[in-house]
Short mmCIF file of C-alpha atoms in Angstrom, two decimals:
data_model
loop_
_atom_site.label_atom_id
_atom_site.label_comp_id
_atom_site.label_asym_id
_atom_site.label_seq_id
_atom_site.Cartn_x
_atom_site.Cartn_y
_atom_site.Cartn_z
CA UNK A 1 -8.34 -34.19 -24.64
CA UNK A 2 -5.87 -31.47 -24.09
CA UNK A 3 -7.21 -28.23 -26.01
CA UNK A 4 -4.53 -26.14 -25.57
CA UNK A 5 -1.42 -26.14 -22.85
CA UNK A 6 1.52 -23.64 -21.32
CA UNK A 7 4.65 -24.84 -20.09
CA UNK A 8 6.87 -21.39 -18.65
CA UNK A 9 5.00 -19.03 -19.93
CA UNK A 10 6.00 -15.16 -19.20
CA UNK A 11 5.74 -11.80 -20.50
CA UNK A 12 7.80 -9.03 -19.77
CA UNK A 13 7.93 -5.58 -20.56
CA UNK A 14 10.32 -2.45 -20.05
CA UNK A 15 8.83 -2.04 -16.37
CA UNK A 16 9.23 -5.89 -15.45
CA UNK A 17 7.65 -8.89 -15.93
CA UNK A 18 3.46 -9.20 -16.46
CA UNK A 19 3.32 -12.67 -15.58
CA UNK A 20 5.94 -15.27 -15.00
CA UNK A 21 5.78 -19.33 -14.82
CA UNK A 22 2.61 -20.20 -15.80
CA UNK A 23 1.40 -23.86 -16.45
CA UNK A 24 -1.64 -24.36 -17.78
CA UNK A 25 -3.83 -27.70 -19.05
CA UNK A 26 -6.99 -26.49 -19.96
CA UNK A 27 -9.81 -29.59 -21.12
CA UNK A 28 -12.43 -30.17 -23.40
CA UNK A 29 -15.47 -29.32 -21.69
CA UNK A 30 -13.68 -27.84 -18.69
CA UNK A 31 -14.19 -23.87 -18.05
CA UNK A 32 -11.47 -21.71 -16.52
CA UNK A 33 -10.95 -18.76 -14.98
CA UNK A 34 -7.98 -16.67 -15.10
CA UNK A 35 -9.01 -13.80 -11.81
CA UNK A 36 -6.82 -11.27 -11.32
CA UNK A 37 -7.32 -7.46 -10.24
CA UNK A 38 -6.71 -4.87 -13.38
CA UNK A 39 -3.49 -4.44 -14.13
CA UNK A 40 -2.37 -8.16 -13.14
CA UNK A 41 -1.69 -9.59 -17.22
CA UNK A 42 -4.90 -11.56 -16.99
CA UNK A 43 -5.52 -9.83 -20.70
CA UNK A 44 -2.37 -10.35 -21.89
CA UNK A 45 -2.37 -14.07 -20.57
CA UNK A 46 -5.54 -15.04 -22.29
CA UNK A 47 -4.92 -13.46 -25.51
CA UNK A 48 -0.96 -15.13 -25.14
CA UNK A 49 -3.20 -18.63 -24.88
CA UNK A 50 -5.33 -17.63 -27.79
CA UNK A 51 -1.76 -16.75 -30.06
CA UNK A 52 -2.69 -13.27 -30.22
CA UNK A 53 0.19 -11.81 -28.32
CA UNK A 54 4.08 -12.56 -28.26
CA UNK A 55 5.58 -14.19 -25.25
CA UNK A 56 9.03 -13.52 -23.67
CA UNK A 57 9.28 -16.96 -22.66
CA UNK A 58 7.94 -20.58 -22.66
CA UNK A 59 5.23 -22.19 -25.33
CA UNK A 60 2.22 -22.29 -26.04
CA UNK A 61 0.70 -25.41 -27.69
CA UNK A 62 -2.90 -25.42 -29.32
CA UNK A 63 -4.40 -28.55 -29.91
CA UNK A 64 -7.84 -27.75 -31.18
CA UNK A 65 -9.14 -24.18 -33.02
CA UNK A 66 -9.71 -21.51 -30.80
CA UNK A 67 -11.80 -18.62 -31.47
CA UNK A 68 -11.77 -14.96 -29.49
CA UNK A 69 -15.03 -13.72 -27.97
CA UNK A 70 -15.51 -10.42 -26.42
CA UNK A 71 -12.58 -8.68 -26.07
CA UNK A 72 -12.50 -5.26 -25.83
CA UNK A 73 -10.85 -3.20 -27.81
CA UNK A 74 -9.52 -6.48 -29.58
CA UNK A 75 -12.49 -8.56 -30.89
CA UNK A 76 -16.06 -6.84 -30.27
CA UNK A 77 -18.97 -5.80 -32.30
CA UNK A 78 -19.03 -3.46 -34.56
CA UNK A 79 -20.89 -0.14 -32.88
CA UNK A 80 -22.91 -0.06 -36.22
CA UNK A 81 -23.68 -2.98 -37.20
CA UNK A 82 -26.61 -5.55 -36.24
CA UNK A 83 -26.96 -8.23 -34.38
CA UNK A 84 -28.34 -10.23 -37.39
CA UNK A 85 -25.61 -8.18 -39.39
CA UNK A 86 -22.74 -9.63 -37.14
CA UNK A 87 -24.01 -13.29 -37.73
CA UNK A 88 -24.24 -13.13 -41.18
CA UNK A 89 -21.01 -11.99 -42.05
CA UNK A 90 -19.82 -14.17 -39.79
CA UNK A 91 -21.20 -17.28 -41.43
CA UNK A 92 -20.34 -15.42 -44.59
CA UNK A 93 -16.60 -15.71 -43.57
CA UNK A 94 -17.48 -19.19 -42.81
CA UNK A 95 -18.27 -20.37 -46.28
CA UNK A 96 -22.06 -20.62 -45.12
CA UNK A 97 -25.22 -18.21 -46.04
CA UNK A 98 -28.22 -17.24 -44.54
CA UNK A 99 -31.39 -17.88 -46.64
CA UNK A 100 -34.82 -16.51 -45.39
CA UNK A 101 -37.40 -19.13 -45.97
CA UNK A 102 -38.75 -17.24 -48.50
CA UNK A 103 -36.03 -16.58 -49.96
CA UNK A 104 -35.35 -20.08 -50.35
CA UNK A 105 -39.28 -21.21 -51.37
CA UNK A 106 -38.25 -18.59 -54.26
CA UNK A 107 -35.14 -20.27 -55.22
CA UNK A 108 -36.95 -23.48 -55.98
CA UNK A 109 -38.81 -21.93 -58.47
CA UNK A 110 -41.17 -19.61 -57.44
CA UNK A 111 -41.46 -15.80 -59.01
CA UNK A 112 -39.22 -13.65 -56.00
CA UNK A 113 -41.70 -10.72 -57.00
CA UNK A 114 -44.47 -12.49 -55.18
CA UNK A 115 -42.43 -12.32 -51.87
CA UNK A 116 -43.50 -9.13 -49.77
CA UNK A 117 -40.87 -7.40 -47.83
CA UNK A 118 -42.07 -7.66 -44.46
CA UNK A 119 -41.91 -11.42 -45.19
CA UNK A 120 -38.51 -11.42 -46.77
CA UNK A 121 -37.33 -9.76 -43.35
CA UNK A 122 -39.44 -12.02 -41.03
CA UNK A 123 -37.55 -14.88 -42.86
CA UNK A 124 -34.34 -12.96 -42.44
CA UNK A 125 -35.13 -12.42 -38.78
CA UNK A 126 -35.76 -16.22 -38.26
CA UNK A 127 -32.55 -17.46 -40.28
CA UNK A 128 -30.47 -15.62 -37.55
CA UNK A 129 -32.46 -16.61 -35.07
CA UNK A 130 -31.71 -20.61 -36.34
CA UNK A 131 -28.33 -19.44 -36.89
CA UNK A 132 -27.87 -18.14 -32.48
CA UNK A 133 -30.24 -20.83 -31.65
CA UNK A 134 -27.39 -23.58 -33.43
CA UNK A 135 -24.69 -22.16 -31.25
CA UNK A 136 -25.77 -24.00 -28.45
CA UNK A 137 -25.92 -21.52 -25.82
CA UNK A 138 -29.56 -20.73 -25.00
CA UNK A 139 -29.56 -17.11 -24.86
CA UNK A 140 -31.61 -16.39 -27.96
CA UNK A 141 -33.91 -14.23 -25.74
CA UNK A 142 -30.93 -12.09 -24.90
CA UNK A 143 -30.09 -10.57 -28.89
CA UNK A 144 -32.38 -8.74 -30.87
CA UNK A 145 -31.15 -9.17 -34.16
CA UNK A 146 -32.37 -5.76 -35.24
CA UNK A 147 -30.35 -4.01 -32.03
CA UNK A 148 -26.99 -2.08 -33.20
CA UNK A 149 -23.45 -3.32 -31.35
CA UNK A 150 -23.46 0.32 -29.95
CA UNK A 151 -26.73 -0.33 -28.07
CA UNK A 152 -25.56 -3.70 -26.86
CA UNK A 153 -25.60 -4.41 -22.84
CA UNK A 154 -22.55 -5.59 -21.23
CA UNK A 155 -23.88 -9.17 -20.88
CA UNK A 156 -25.66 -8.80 -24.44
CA UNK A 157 -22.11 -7.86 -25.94
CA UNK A 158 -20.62 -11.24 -24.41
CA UNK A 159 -23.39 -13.48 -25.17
CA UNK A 160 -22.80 -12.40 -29.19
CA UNK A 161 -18.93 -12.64 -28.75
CA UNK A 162 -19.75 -15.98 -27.66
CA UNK A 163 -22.25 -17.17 -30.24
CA UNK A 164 -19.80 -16.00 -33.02
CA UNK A 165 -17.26 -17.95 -31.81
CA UNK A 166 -19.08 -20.77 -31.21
CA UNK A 167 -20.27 -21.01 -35.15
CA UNK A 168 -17.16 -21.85 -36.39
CA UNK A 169 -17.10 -24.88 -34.33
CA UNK A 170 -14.08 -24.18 -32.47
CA UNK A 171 -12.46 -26.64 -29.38
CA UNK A 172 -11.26 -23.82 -27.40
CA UNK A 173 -13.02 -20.62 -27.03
CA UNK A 174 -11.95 -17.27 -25.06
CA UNK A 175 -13.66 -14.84 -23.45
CA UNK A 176 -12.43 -11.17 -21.47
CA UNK A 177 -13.98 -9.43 -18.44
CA UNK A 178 -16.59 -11.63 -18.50
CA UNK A 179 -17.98 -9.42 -15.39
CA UNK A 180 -17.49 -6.31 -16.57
CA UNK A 181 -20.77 -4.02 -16.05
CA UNK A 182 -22.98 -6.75 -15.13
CA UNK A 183 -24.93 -7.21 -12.37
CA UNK A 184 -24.87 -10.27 -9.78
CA UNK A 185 -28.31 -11.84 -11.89
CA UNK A 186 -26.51 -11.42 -15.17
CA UNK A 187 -23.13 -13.17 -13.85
CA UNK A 188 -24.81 -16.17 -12.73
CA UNK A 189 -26.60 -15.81 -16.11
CA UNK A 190 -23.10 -15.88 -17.94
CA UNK A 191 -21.34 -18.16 -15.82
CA UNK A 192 -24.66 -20.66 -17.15
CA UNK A 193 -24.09 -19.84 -20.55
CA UNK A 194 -20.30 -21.04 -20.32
CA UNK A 195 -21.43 -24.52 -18.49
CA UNK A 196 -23.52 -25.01 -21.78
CA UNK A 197 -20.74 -24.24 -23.72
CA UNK A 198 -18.29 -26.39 -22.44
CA UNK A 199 -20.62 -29.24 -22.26
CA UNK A 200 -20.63 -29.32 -25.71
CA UNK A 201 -17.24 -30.70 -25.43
CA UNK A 202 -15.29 -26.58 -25.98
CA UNK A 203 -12.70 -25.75 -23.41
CA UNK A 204 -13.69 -22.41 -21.84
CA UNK A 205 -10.67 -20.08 -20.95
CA UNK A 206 -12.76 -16.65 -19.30
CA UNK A 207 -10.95 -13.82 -17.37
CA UNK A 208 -12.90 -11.61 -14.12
CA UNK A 209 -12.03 -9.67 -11.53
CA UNK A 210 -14.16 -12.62 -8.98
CA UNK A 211 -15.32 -15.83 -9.37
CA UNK A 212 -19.05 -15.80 -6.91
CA UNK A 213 -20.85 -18.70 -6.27
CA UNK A 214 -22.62 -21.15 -6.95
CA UNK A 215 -20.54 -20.91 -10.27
CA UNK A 216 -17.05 -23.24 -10.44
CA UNK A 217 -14.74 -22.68 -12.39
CA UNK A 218 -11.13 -23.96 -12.51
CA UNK A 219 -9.87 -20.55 -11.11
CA UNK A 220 -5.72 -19.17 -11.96
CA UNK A 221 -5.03 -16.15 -9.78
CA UNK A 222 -2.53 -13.72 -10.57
CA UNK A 223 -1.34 -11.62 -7.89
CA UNK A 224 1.35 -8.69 -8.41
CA UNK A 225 3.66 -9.53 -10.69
CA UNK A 226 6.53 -11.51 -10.22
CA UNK A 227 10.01 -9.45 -9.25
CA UNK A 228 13.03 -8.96 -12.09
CA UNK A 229 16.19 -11.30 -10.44
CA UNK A 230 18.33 -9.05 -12.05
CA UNK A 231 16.44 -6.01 -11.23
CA UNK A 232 16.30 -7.18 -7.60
CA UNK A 233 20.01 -7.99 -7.05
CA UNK A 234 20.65 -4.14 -8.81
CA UNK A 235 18.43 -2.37 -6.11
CA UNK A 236 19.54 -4.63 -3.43
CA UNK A 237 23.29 -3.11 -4.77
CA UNK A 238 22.64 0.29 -4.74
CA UNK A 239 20.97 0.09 -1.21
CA UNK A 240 23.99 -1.10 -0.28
CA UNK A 241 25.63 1.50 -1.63
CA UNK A 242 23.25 4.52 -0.57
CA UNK A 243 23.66 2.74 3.08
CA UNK A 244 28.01 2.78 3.07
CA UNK A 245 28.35 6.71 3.42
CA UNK A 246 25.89 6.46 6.73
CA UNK A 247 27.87 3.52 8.08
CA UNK A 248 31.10 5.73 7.71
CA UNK A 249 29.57 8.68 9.49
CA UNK A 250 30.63 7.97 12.80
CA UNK A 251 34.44 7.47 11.61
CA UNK A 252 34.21 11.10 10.05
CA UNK A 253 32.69 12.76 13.59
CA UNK A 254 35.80 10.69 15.37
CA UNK A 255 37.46 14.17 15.50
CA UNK A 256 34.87 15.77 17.12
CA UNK A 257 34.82 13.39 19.56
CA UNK A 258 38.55 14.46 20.03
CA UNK A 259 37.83 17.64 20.64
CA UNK A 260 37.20 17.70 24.63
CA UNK A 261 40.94 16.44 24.65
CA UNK A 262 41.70 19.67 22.43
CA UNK A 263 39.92 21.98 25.04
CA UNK A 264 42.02 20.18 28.05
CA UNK A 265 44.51 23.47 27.97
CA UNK A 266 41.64 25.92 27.81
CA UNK A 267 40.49 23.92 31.00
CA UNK A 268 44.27 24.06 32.52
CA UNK A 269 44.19 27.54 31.99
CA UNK A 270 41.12 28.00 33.92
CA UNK A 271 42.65 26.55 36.55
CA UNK A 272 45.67 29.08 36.52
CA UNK A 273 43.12 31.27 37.10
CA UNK A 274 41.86 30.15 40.19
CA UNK A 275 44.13 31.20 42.45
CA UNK A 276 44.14 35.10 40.93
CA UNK A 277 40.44 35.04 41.94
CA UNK A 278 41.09 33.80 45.15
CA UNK A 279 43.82 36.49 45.81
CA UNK A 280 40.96 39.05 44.29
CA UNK A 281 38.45 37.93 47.00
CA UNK A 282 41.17 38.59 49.81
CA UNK A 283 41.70 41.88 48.96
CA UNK A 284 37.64 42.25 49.12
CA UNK A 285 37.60 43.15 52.69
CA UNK A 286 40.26 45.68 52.35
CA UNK A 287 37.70 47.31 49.89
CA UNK A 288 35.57 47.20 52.65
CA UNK A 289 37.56 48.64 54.61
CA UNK A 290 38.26 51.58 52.48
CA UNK A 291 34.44 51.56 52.40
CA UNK A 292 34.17 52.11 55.63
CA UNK A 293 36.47 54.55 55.56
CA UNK A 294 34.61 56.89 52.91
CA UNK A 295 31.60 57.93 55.47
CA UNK A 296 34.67 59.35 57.84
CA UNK A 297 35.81 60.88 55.60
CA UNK A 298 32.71 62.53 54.44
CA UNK A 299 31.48 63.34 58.19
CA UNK A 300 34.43 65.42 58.71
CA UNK A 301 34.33 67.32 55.73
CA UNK A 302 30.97 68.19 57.01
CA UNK A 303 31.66 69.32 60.50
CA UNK A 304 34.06 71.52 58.56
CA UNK A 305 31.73 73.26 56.32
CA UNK A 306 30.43 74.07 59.90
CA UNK A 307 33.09 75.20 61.62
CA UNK A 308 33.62 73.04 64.37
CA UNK A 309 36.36 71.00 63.40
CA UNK A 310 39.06 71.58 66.25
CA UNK A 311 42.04 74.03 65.40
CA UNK A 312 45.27 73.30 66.70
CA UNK A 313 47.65 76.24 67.22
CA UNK A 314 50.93 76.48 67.08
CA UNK A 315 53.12 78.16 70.28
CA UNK A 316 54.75 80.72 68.93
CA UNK A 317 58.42 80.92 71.11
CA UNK A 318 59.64 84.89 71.95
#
């Protein structure tokens, strides 16, 4: 039998969708595992299944009671409460009460003063004891019904989440982070406990980070969640966009392409100049020339500082 199925089911949010498409069948008797990192809507999925958060999309269909165990921050114990506290309000909500034996040998007609208190709490301690031990999932070694929620161990916390929820005889019953703070010995010890509660004919729905062996469940992974169609198409449009203005670069430097064809003149007049420098490079030698000249020049002012540049005289005619 069918304890609870999900035909399309999805969740989104302002920043996208949590989970998209999901089909599930879960069994009586059958345990699953919804594995996911953090952050993947495995929460969100299992409470969704439980109808204990709203769905975008798709249905959820329940076909036997389902009861919440551990979920943090959702359904967990009470910090100060007791263990034994926990069950009997629990079985108080129920309809049902826990009598002490001697509580009860009192009821039939006996005086109640002539029932010592250590005995009335022994016979407290064993009616909660009954009550775990009726739950089905062999773990009575694990609660101390005098221990406070507070001082609860990871694995202790799950193993009560799981025997109040298996008390009010449910056909479907869900669990979170089943392997959250426990060690490798305690997983394998939890991953037992759900085998003996789904062979009492309960479908199991579990999330974890890992499923290790030997244990087998019926795993659903989520990965990242799905992408937004219309969210896609948007960013695929403005990459488009952001992309134009760089495709129409090279059409804007065009003109400075052009410009070699602007400096053409510059380059004509260059060549104008040419032949000015070539006429400056003939009259080089006649610099030189003149060059050569100059130390003349200078030797004969020279000889006449000295006196022995030749005079010429003039006849003079009678």
């Amino acid at each position: 039998m069918v304890a609870v199925e999900a035909r399309g089911l999805g969740l989104r949010t302002r920043r996208g969708w949590v989970f998209r498409g999901v089909d599930l069948a879960i069994r009586a008797g059958e345990v699953h595992a919804i594995v996911g990192p953090p952050g993947s809507g495995r929460t969100s999925l299992l409470l969704a299944l439980a109808d204990r958060f709203p769905i975008t999309e798709g249905e959820v269909r329940h076909h036997a009671p389902a009861a919440l165990g551990q979920v943090a921050g959702v359904h967990e114990p009470d910090p100060e409460l007791t263990v034994a506290e926990h069950i009997t309000e629990r079985l108080l909500l129920l309809g049902r009460r826990v009598v002490p034996a001697a509580s009860a040998t009192a009821a039939r007609g006996r005086p109640r003063f002539g029932i010592l208190p250590w005995r009335r709490r022994t016979g407290q301690r064993d009616a909660v004891m009954a009550a775990i031990e009726s739950a089905g999932l062999g773990a009575e070694n694990l609660l101390d019904p005098a221990r406070r929620g507070r001082d609860l161990t990871p694995v202790q916390r799950q193993v009560l989440g799981l025997t109040l929820a298996a008390l009010s005889g449910p056909g479907l019953i869900l669990a979170d982070d089943v392997d959250a703070g426990t060690s490798s010995t305690e997983r394998a010890l939890l991953w037992t406990i759900l085998d003996r509660v789904a062979s009492q004919g309960i479908a199991v729905v579990v999330t974890t980070r890992e499923v290790e062996p030997p244990s087998t469940p019926i795993i659903h992974r989520l990965g990242e969640p799905p992408a937004d169609p219309a969210g896609q198409a948007s960013a695929e449009e403005e990459t488009a966009a952001e992309q134009a203005p760089a495709e129409q670069a090279p059409a804007e430097q065009a003109p400075a392409e052009q410009a070699p064809a602007e400096q053409a003149p510059a380059e004509e007049e260059t060549a104008e100049q040419a032949p000015a420098e070539e006429e400056t490079a003939e009259q080089a030698p006649a610099e030189e020339e003149t060059a050569e000249q100059a130390p003349a020049e200078e030797e004969t002012a020279e000889q006449a500082a000295a006196g022995t540049v030749p005079t010429h005289h003039a006849e003079v005619t009678r």
